[in-house]
Amino acid sequence: MSYDPKRIEPKWQRYWDENETFRTEVDLAKPKFYVLDMFPYPSGEGLHVGHPEGYTATDIVARYKRMRGFNVLHPMGWDAYGLPAERYAVRTGVHPSITTRTNIQTFKGQIKRLGFSYDWSRELATTDPGFIRWTQWIFLKLFERGLAYQADVAVNWCPAQGTVLANEEVKEGKYIETGEPVERRSMRQWMLKITAYADRLLADLDDLDWPEGIKAMQRNWIGRSEGAEVKFVLADSGDILTAYTTRPDTLWGATFIVLSPEHPLLLTVTTSAQRGAVKAYIDQARTLSAVERAEERSSTGVFTGAFAINPANDLQIPIWVADYVLMGYGTGAIMAVPAHDNRDHQFARANGLCITEVIKAPAEVDIHTRPWEGDGLLVSSGPLSGLKGAEAKKAAITWLEERGLGQGRVQYRLRDWLFSRQRYWGEPFPILHRADGAIVPLPEDSLPLLPPELDEYKPTEKGDPPLARAEDWVHTTDPHSKLPAMRETNTMPQWAGSCWYYLRFADPKNDHALIDPEKEKYWLPVDLYIGGAEHAVLHLLYARFWHKVLFDIGVVSTKEPFQKLFNQGMILAVSYRDRAGKHYRPDEVIERDGQWLADQTSVTQQIEKMSKSRFNVVNPDEVIDAYGADPMRLYEMFMGPLDVAKPWQMSGVVGVSRFLNRAWRIVVDDEDALNAQVCDTDPTPEILRLHHKTVRCVTEDIEALRFNTAIARLMEMSNALISLEHKPRVVVETFVLLLAPFAPHVAEELWRLLGHEASLAYAQWPSFDPVLAEDELREYAVQVNGKLRHRVLADAGLSATSLLETIKADARVTELLQGKHIAKEVAVPGRLVNFVVVE
């Protein structure tokens, strides 16, 4: 008989809840392991099957580590503030707290159906008053240390949403979520001085076990560069214009200057004849985000009519304005060396500007056709001619400083963090604006400051944030001076709560401190953090910044919050779209003569990110209803390496469901009793070797997060056991224990049928004999469309299924198949694997 997930899974979920099986506290007698998911925003749409991929991975590790004797902290909570709930409130009039609570209940119900071993006693939401209190407390500490300040800054203002948007939320002058127009305007905003920590944020990356690609993205975002500020004299007025360059050694090749559209001297230097064109260009630049302006686009710009003197050769060079220069980097002015910089070269070619070689290019490179950005000896560079590389750069800075023409300077691409939002659904700032003009913090004993109840969530008619509507809440008295005061009406961004939630999980009920020092020293840092690559920069950078501030004030004892980071790949799904870009539901589409049709309209089938607008979202509840939670968990881990994108196919769930039925039949007979074939017999030498090799391989695969190959090993072991007339109990029990992290409901039921009263959650993980677990290795050929592309050394006895999974887990094979559609996979045990792909 096959197992019945509808009976088994709720049974064991109730057992874990009633017995608080996964509840944990500090235990100094055990080593700790803190495994964490990037906690979700509980949207009204609920989970799709892509969300549980990372949660399943962390759960496998958590269950495995418990069985290895670790004291495991594995919590879950909710990133509950944010714009979606507020948008819904504006449309429906339903208070965001109501929709948030409803969404959390939906998410929690879906997550619990998957049997994840979370310690639910630690559940929290960023909207909880106890959590808000300590978020605001952290802000006060930032304010006290001069790391939180107000400034007038250029922002992306969306009039329709009535709020400021991040650069990443704007494309082509529109809010990417809604298509509503966005404009640049100057507003007084709260800023956090993350730039004060730039060097530490950069240096401490070296000590982290993170993917190199993610560390590179963080380094690029921080953007530390060493260069010089150069003084250019304006030809007409004699005033000084300062430009920053990372290549002061190329000064003799600077043939024009480019100013940012926001540069304060731009309109001052612009001639009357060019003023109209420059103003029009400034207006045009306001519609673009900083991200768009930094992209490699057409080289638009306008001549200001003004000239500056190049201090290296006393030549007059023209001053232009162009949107690719950002005011936030350097001085907002650059000296352009088109012979040796691609962006400057594009601009010079597009606008007919002079190109002068000062680094000797190879003979085959014509610098008027393309720039030479490589190394070489300086030429036509006065006293620097003949120098090269770092020596030339150092000499150029010395030359400038000795003549008072400039100075060496370290710059960062990183800007201070814009921390204000003109929204209702966010943490209020614990700040008062007194009648005498002073900006003062609220006393700590008055926290949390909760948002007032409102019926209207839009900005006021004057454009003030929604909180300004609560006049009785806004107008107050400073408790220290007793002077009249007004509360801050901006709110914190959604990032605030997600910056430090990992700390609160370690001590969620503490009313006296953000975290108890002993609990912090025991649990921190997070040992394994898994989440999507979309958080590669901002969330991780902001969390690291706050953690370092808390380290400086003695709240935490570690320099970094997350020791090991892993990004899971996206789960994709099939969608159907016509030439006009309209998407169709799968049930509207039929296949006829090799063509896909929807209402007689020809459509194409593609694999894309899951989205409601593409009608390709797969609800996990539907999968669980049809096959059970354990098959879904197994399938998501068996699809391929955890860190690559993979297409969802329901037929794959059917395949792993068959494997679980096979595992069930190893232990259970037709009467749902213990299979009489399970007995205390000694395993044969062949089965004994398989036993120890499987333990070794599954252990190593879990440690390396290679879950797909671990499952392939379990499949191989189940195939061997199912065919045995006498199944050695010791091998069968080992198989069940190895299966437990992946399919915990089935494993618990089988463990109970094998005669064990206690849950296997804390059963000892099987050990292996290294000699018996040794591999007999063989070299396998890897072909793509029949051509040899790679060779992989692997176990000689792999079945076709295990061979395929082992080969696909190889890094070089993953690279070979990246971006290609696999039409067919052929595995020949003992010899080769061939992938038939379509580009």
PDB file of N, CA, C and O in Angstrom, residues 171-227:
ATOM      1  N   LYS A 171      12.235  53.400 -13.450  1.00  0.00           N
ATOM      2  CA  LYS A 171      12.820  53.130 -14.766  1.00  0.00           C
ATOM      3  C   LYS A 171      12.121  54.007 -15.795  1.00  0.00           C
ATOM      4  O   LYS A 171      10.899  54.085 -15.829  1.00  0.00           O
ATOM      5  N   GLU A 172      12.942  54.670 -16.606  1.00  0.00           N
ATOM      6  CA  GLU A 172      12.433  55.554 -17.663  1.00  0.00           C
ATOM      7  C   GLU A 172      11.438  56.571 -17.113  1.00  0.00           C
ATOM      8  O   GLU A 172      10.405  56.859 -17.720  1.00  0.00           O
ATOM      9  N   GLY A 173      11.760  57.092 -15.915  1.00  0.00           N
ATOM     10  CA  GLY A 173      10.933  58.135 -15.329  1.00  0.00           C
ATOM     11  C   GLY A 173       9.611  57.667 -14.773  1.00  0.00           C
ATOM     12  O   GLY A 173       8.724  58.486 -14.498  1.00  0.00           O
ATOM     13  N   LYS A 174       9.459  56.328 -14.568  1.00  0.00           N
ATOM     14  CA  LYS A 174       8.187  55.797 -14.067  1.00  0.00           C
ATOM     15  C   LYS A 174       8.423  54.790 -12.949  1.00  0.00           C
ATOM     16  O   LYS A 174       9.472  54.130 -12.910  1.00  0.00           O
ATOM     17  N   TYR A 175       7.444  54.711 -12.034  1.00  0.00           N
ATOM     18  CA  TYR A 175       7.496  53.721 -10.956  1.00  0.00           C
ATOM     19  C   TYR A 175       7.285  52.341 -11.584  1.00  0.00           C
ATOM     20  O   TYR A 175       6.276  52.107 -12.257  1.00  0.00           O
ATOM     21  N   ILE A 176       8.251  51.443 -11.389  1.00  0.00           N
ATOM     22  CA  ILE A 176       8.217  50.170 -12.107  1.00  0.00           C
ATOM     23  C   ILE A 176       7.022  49.309 -11.725  1.00  0.00           C
ATOM     24  O   ILE A 176       6.589  48.470 -12.507  1.00  0.00           O
ATOM     25  N   GLU A 177       6.459  49.494 -10.509  1.00  0.00           N
ATOM     26  CA  GLU A 177       5.328  48.668 -10.090  1.00  0.00           C
ATOM     27  C   GLU A 177       4.023  49.072 -10.771  1.00  0.00           C
ATOM     28  O   GLU A 177       3.166  48.238 -11.034  1.00  0.00           O
ATOM     29  N   THR A 178       3.859  50.373 -11.034  1.00  0.00           N
ATOM     30  CA  THR A 178       2.559  50.853 -11.513  1.00  0.00           C
ATOM     31  C   THR A 178       2.626  51.608 -12.834  1.00  0.00           C
ATOM     32  O   THR A 178       1.594  51.857 -13.451  1.00  0.00           O
ATOM     33  N   GLY A 179       3.846  52.008 -13.262  1.00  0.00           N
ATOM     34  CA  GLY A 179       3.963  52.812 -14.472  1.00  0.00           C
ATOM     35  C   GLY A 179       3.651  54.269 -14.266  1.00  0.00           C
ATOM     36  O   GLY A 179       3.597  55.045 -15.233  1.00  0.00           O
ATOM     37  N   GLU A 180       3.449  54.699 -13.022  1.00  0.00           N
ATOM     38  CA  GLU A 180       3.113  56.100 -12.745  1.00  0.00           C
ATOM     39  C   GLU A 180       4.357  56.975 -12.861  1.00  0.00           C
ATOM     40  O   GLU A 180       5.467  56.549 -12.524  1.00  0.00           O
ATOM     41  N   PRO A 181       4.198  58.215 -13.342  1.00  0.00           N
ATOM     42  CA  PRO A 181       5.357  59.095 -13.555  1.00  0.00           C
ATOM     43  C   PRO A 181       6.044  59.469 -12.243  1.00  0.00           C
ATOM     44  O   PRO A 181       5.410  59.606 -11.200  1.00  0.00           O
ATOM     45  N   VAL A 182       7.354  59.630 -12.347  1.00  0.00           N
ATOM     46  CA  VAL A 182       8.190  60.000 -11.197  1.00  0.00           C
ATOM     47  C   VAL A 182       8.997  61.229 -11.592  1.00  0.00           C
ATOM     48  O   VAL A 182       9.452  61.343 -12.723  1.00  0.00           O
ATOM     49  N   GLU A 183       9.148  62.143 -10.657  1.00  0.00           N
ATOM     50  CA  GLU A 183       9.929  63.341 -10.930  1.00  0.00           C
ATOM     51  C   GLU A 183      11.010  63.515  -9.865  1.00  0.00           C
ATOM     52  O   GLU A 183      10.907  62.996  -8.763  1.00  0.00           O
ATOM     53  N   ARG A 184      12.078  64.202 -10.248  1.00  0.00           N
ATOM     54  CA  ARG A 184      13.136  64.518  -9.291  1.00  0.00           C
ATOM     55  C   ARG A 184      12.793  65.840  -8.612  1.00  0.00           C
ATOM     56  O   ARG A 184      12.472  66.823  -9.284  1.00  0.00           O
ATOM     57  N   ARG A 185      12.838  65.840  -7.291  1.00  0.00           N
ATOM     58  CA  ARG A 185      12.624  67.084  -6.573  1.00  0.00           C
ATOM     59  C   ARG A 185      13.486  67.082  -5.306  1.00  0.00           C
ATOM     60  O   ARG A 185      13.877  66.033  -4.817  1.00  0.00           O
ATOM     61  N   SER A 186      13.772  68.246  -4.810  1.00  0.00           N
ATOM     62  CA  SER A 186      14.562  68.375  -3.594  1.00  0.00           C
ATOM     63  C   SER A 186      13.620  68.366  -2.392  1.00  0.00           C
ATOM     64  O   SER A 186      12.634  69.105  -2.357  1.00  0.00           O
ATOM     65  N   MET A 187      13.913  67.504  -1.421  1.00  0.00           N
ATOM     66  CA  MET A 187      13.079  67.401  -0.227  1.00  0.00           C
ATOM     67  C   MET A 187      13.972  67.227   0.997  1.00  0.00           C
ATOM     68  O   MET A 187      15.073  66.672   0.909  1.00  0.00           O
ATOM     69  N   ARG A 188      13.473  67.679   2.139  1.00  0.00           N
ATOM     70  CA  ARG A 188      14.203  67.485   3.392  1.00  0.00           C
ATOM     71  C   ARG A 188      13.917  66.069   3.884  1.00  0.00           C
ATOM     72  O   ARG A 188      12.770  65.691   4.091  1.00  0.00           O
ATOM     73  N   GLN A 189      14.977  65.290   4.045  1.00  0.00           N
ATOM     74  CA  GLN A 189      14.835  63.874   4.356  1.00  0.00           C
ATOM     75  C   GLN A 189      15.763  63.479   5.507  1.00  0.00           C
ATOM     76  O   GLN A 189      16.807  64.104   5.734  1.00  0.00           O
ATOM     77  N   TRP A 190      15.384  62.416   6.207  1.00  0.00           N
ATOM     78  CA  TRP A 190      16.293  61.811   7.179  1.00  0.00           C
ATOM     79  C   TRP A 190      17.307  60.959   6.422  1.00  0.00           C
ATOM     80  O   TRP A 190      16.948  60.197   5.516  1.00  0.00           O
ATOM     81  N   MET A 191      18.564  61.104   6.795  1.00  0.00           N
ATOM     82  CA  MET A 191      19.649  60.357   6.186  1.00  0.00           C
ATOM     83  C   MET A 191      20.413  59.600   7.269  1.00  0.00           C
ATOM     84  O   MET A 191      20.521  60.079   8.401  1.00  0.00           O
ATOM     85  N   LEU A 192      20.939  58.432   6.919  1.00  0.00           N
ATOM     86  CA  LEU A 192      21.819  57.687   7.815  1.00  0.00           C
ATOM     87  C   LEU A 192      23.218  57.677   7.223  1.00  0.00           C
ATOM     88  O   LEU A 192      23.396  57.388   6.038  1.00  0.00           O
ATOM     89  N   LYS A 193      24.206  57.955   8.073  1.00  0.00           N
ATOM     90  CA  LYS A 193      25.576  58.170   7.605  1.00  0.00           C
ATOM     91  C   LYS A 193      26.312  56.845   7.438  1.00  0.00           C
ATOM     92  O   LYS A 193      27.312  56.571   8.103  1.00  0.00           O
ATOM     93  N   ILE A 194      25.843  56.028   6.508  1.00  0.00           N
ATOM     94  CA  ILE A 194      26.476  54.741   6.233  1.00  0.00           C
ATOM     95  C   ILE A 194      27.880  54.931   5.659  1.00  0.00           C
ATOM     96  O   ILE A 194      28.747  54.060   5.817  1.00  0.00           O
ATOM     97  N   THR A 195      28.126  56.091   5.043  1.00  0.00           N
ATOM     98  CA  THR A 195      29.446  56.345   4.464  1.00  0.00           C
ATOM     99  C   THR A 195      30.545  56.357   5.527  1.00  0.00           C
ATOM    100  O   THR A 195      31.708  56.098   5.213  1.00  0.00           O
ATOM    101  N   ALA A 196      30.185  56.641   6.776  1.00  0.00           N
ATOM    102  CA  ALA A 196      31.180  56.629   7.854  1.00  0.00           C
ATOM    103  C   ALA A 196      31.728  55.227   8.095  1.00  0.00           C
ATOM    104  O   ALA A 196      32.774  55.063   8.724  1.00  0.00           O
ATOM    105  N   TYR A 197      31.007  54.209   7.592  1.00  0.00           N
ATOM    106  CA  TYR A 197      31.408  52.823   7.807  1.00  0.00           C
ATOM    107  C   TYR A 197      31.888  52.160   6.515  1.00  0.00           C
ATOM    108  O   TYR A 197      32.049  50.947   6.463  1.00  0.00           O
ATOM    109  N   ALA A 198      32.116  52.974   5.469  1.00  0.00           N
ATOM    110  CA  ALA A 198      32.433  52.410   4.148  1.00  0.00           C
ATOM    111  C   ALA A 198      33.656  51.502   4.185  1.00  0.00           C
ATOM    112  O   ALA A 198      33.640  50.386   3.652  1.00  0.00           O
ATOM    113  N   ASP A 199      34.737  51.962   4.813  1.00  0.00           N
ATOM    114  CA  ASP A 199      35.967  51.162   4.827  1.00  0.00           C
ATOM    115  C   ASP A 199      35.773  49.853   5.578  1.00  0.00           C
ATOM    116  O   ASP A 199      36.268  48.802   5.155  1.00  0.00           O
ATOM    117  N   ARG A 200      35.046  49.892   6.693  1.00  0.00           N
ATOM    118  CA  ARG A 200      34.810  48.674   7.471  1.00  0.00           C
ATOM    119  C   ARG A 200      33.883  47.717   6.723  1.00  0.00           C
ATOM    120  O   ARG A 200      34.079  46.499   6.732  1.00  0.00           O
ATOM    121  N   LEU A 201      32.880  48.255   6.067  1.00  0.00           N
ATOM    122  CA  LEU A 201      31.972  47.415   5.284  1.00  0.00           C
ATOM    123  C   LEU A 201      32.727  46.724   4.149  1.00  0.00           C
ATOM    124  O   LEU A 201      32.405  45.592   3.774  1.00  0.00           O
ATOM    125  N   LEU A 202      33.721  47.392   3.629  1.00  0.00           N
ATOM    126  CA  LEU A 202      34.524  46.831   2.549  1.00  0.00           C
ATOM    127  C   LEU A 202      35.514  45.793   3.079  1.00  0.00           C
ATOM    128  O   LEU A 202      35.575  44.661   2.586  1.00  0.00           O
ATOM    129  N   ALA A 203      36.271  46.162   4.088  1.00  0.00           N
ATOM    130  CA  ALA A 203      37.341  45.289   4.590  1.00  0.00           C
ATOM    131  C   ALA A 203      36.807  43.989   5.180  1.00  0.00           C
ATOM    132  O   ALA A 203      37.388  42.916   4.981  1.00  0.00           O
ATOM    133  N   ASP A 204      35.695  44.066   5.906  1.00  0.00           N
ATOM    134  CA  ASP A 204      35.202  42.885   6.624  1.00  0.00           C
ATOM    135  C   ASP A 204      34.545  41.855   5.706  1.00  0.00           C
ATOM    136  O   ASP A 204      34.263  40.733   6.139  1.00  0.00           O
ATOM    137  N   LEU A 205      34.308  42.213   4.441  1.00  0.00           N
ATOM    138  CA  LEU A 205      33.807  41.220   3.493  1.00  0.00           C
ATOM    139  C   LEU A 205      34.785  40.057   3.327  1.00  0.00           C
ATOM    140  O   LEU A 205      34.379  38.923   3.058  1.00  0.00           O
ATOM    141  N   ASP A 206      36.068  40.345   3.504  1.00  0.00           N
ATOM    142  CA  ASP A 206      37.090  39.320   3.273  1.00  0.00           C
ATOM    143  C   ASP A 206      36.946  38.130   4.216  1.00  0.00           C
ATOM    144  O   ASP A 206      37.366  37.019   3.883  1.00  0.00           O
ATOM    145  N   ASP A 207      36.367  38.352   5.387  1.00  0.00           N
ATOM    146  CA  ASP A 207      36.274  37.289   6.401  1.00  0.00           C
ATOM    147  C   ASP A 207      34.990  36.472   6.296  1.00  0.00           C
ATOM    148  O   ASP A 207      34.775  35.575   7.111  1.00  0.00           O
ATOM    149  N   LEU A 208      34.137  36.780   5.322  1.00  0.00           N
ATOM    150  CA  LEU A 208      32.825  36.142   5.250  1.00  0.00           C
ATOM    151  C   LEU A 208      32.813  34.996   4.242  1.00  0.00           C
ATOM    152  O   LEU A 208      33.442  35.079   3.183  1.00  0.00           O
ATOM    153  N   ASP A 209      32.056  33.954   4.578  1.00  0.00           N
ATOM    154  CA  ASP A 209      31.862  32.820   3.675  1.00  0.00           C
ATOM    155  C   ASP A 209      30.624  33.102   2.821  1.00  0.00           C
ATOM    156  O   ASP A 209      29.552  32.544   3.042  1.00  0.00           O
ATOM    157  N   TRP A 210      30.806  33.999   1.876  1.00  0.00           N
ATOM    158  CA  TRP A 210      29.725  34.421   0.978  1.00  0.00           C
ATOM    159  C   TRP A 210      30.136  34.103  -0.454  1.00  0.00           C
ATOM    160  O   TRP A 210      31.322  34.025  -0.764  1.00  0.00           O
ATOM    161  N   PRO A 211      29.169  33.959  -1.358  1.00  0.00           N
ATOM    162  CA  PRO A 211      29.520  33.807  -2.774  1.00  0.00           C
ATOM    163  C   PRO A 211      30.356  34.992  -3.250  1.00  0.00           C
ATOM    164  O   PRO A 211      30.051  36.148  -2.918  1.00  0.00           O
ATOM    165  N   GLU A 212      31.392  34.712  -4.021  1.00  0.00           N
ATOM    166  CA  GLU A 212      32.274  35.779  -4.479  1.00  0.00           C
ATOM    167  C   GLU A 212      31.520  36.816  -5.308  1.00  0.00           C
ATOM    168  O   GLU A 212      31.837  38.007  -5.267  1.00  0.00           O
ATOM    169  N   GLY A 213      30.501  36.360  -6.053  1.00  0.00           N
ATOM    170  CA  GLY A 213      29.724  37.306  -6.855  1.00  0.00           C
ATOM    171  C   GLY A 213      28.985  38.318  -6.000  1.00  0.00           C
ATOM    172  O   GLY A 213      28.886  39.498  -6.355  1.00  0.00           O
ATOM    173  N   ILE A 214      28.464  37.871  -4.863  1.00  0.00           N
ATOM    174  CA  ILE A 214      27.733  38.777  -3.960  1.00  0.00           C
ATOM    175  C   ILE A 214      28.710  39.754  -3.313  1.00  0.00           C
ATOM    176  O   ILE A 214      28.429  40.957  -3.202  1.00  0.00           O
ATOM    177  N   LYS A 215      29.876  39.257  -2.914  1.00  0.00           N
ATOM    178  CA  LYS A 215      30.866  40.154  -2.312  1.00  0.00           C
ATOM    179  C   LYS A 215      31.332  41.193  -3.342  1.00  0.00           C
ATOM    180  O   LYS A 215      31.537  42.364  -3.002  1.00  0.00           O
ATOM    181  N   ALA A 216      31.464  40.770  -4.588  1.00  0.00           N
ATOM    182  CA  ALA A 216      31.866  41.707  -5.638  1.00  0.00           C
ATOM    183  C   ALA A 216      30.810  42.793  -5.836  1.00  0.00           C
ATOM    184  O   ALA A 216      31.142  43.976  -6.042  1.00  0.00           O
ATOM    185  N   MET A 217      29.538  42.410  -5.771  1.00  0.00           N
ATOM    186  CA  MET A 217      28.460  43.392  -5.916  1.00  0.00           C
ATOM    187  C   MET A 217      28.487  44.400  -4.772  1.00  0.00           C
ATOM    188  O   MET A 217      28.260  45.601  -4.975  1.00  0.00           O
ATOM    189  N   GLN A 218      28.762  43.924  -3.550  1.00  0.00           N
ATOM    190  CA  GLN A 218      28.852  44.843  -2.413  1.00  0.00           C
ATOM    191  C   GLN A 218      30.051  45.779  -2.575  1.00  0.00           C
ATOM    192  O   GLN A 218      29.948  46.982  -2.314  1.00  0.00           O
ATOM    193  N   ARG A 219      31.180  45.224  -2.991  1.00  0.00           N
ATOM    194  CA  ARG A 219      32.367  46.068  -3.183  1.00  0.00           C
ATOM    195  C   ARG A 219      32.104  47.136  -4.246  1.00  0.00           C
ATOM    196  O   ARG A 219      32.508  48.294  -4.097  1.00  0.00           O
ATOM    197  N   ASN A 220      31.425  46.740  -5.313  1.00  0.00           N
ATOM    198  CA  ASN A 220      31.127  47.687  -6.386  1.00  0.00           C
ATOM    199  C   ASN A 220      30.172  48.770  -5.909  1.00  0.00           C
ATOM    200  O   ASN A 220      30.303  49.941  -6.285  1.00  0.00           O
ATOM    201  N   TRP A 221      29.193  48.383  -5.082  1.00  0.00           N
ATOM    202  CA  TRP A 221      28.219  49.360  -4.577  1.00  0.00           C
ATOM    203  C   TRP A 221      28.919  50.377  -3.673  1.00  0.00           C
ATOM    204  O   TRP A 221      28.638  51.567  -3.724  1.00  0.00           O
ATOM    205  N   ILE A 222      29.841  49.893  -2.835  1.00  0.00           N
ATOM    206  CA  ILE A 222      30.600  50.801  -1.969  1.00  0.00           C
ATOM    207  C   ILE A 222      31.539  51.649  -2.829  1.00  0.00           C
ATOM    208  O   ILE A 222      31.691  52.849  -2.617  1.00  0.00           O
ATOM    209  N   GLY A 223      32.162  51.002  -3.801  1.00  0.00           N
ATOM    210  CA  GLY A 223      32.896  51.722  -4.845  1.00  0.00           C
ATOM    211  C   GLY A 223      34.045  52.584  -4.356  1.00  0.00           C
ATOM    212  O   GLY A 223      34.124  53.762  -4.704  1.00  0.00           O
ATOM    213  N   ARG A 224      34.932  52.021  -3.578  1.00  0.00           N
ATOM    214  CA  ARG A 224      36.093  52.788  -3.117  1.00  0.00           C
ATOM    215  C   ARG A 224      37.071  53.010  -4.271  1.00  0.00           C
ATOM    216  O   ARG A 224      37.403  52.081  -5.000  1.00  0.00           O
ATOM    217  N   SER A 225      37.484  54.248  -4.448  1.00  0.00           N
ATOM    218  CA  SER A 225      38.457  54.539  -5.502  1.00  0.00           C
ATOM    219  C   SER A 225      39.453  55.578  -4.990  1.00  0.00           C
ATOM    220  O   SER A 225      39.091  56.483  -4.235  1.00  0.00           O
ATOM    221  N   GLU A 226      40.694  55.415  -5.386  1.00  0.00           N
ATOM    222  CA  GLU A 226      41.744  56.358  -5.032  1.00  0.00           C
ATOM    223  C   GLU A 226      42.082  57.202  -6.260  1.00  0.00           C
ATOM    224  O   GLU A 226      42.271  56.662  -7.352  1.00  0.00           O
ATOM    225  N   GLY A 227      42.111  58.485  -6.081  1.00  0.00           N
ATOM    226  CA  GLY A 227      42.397  59.364  -7.194  1.00  0.00           C
ATOM    227  C   GLY A 227      42.810  60.740  -6.717  1.00  0.00           C
ATOM    228  O   GLY A 227      43.494  60.876  -5.697  1.00  0.00           O
TER     229      GLY A 227
END
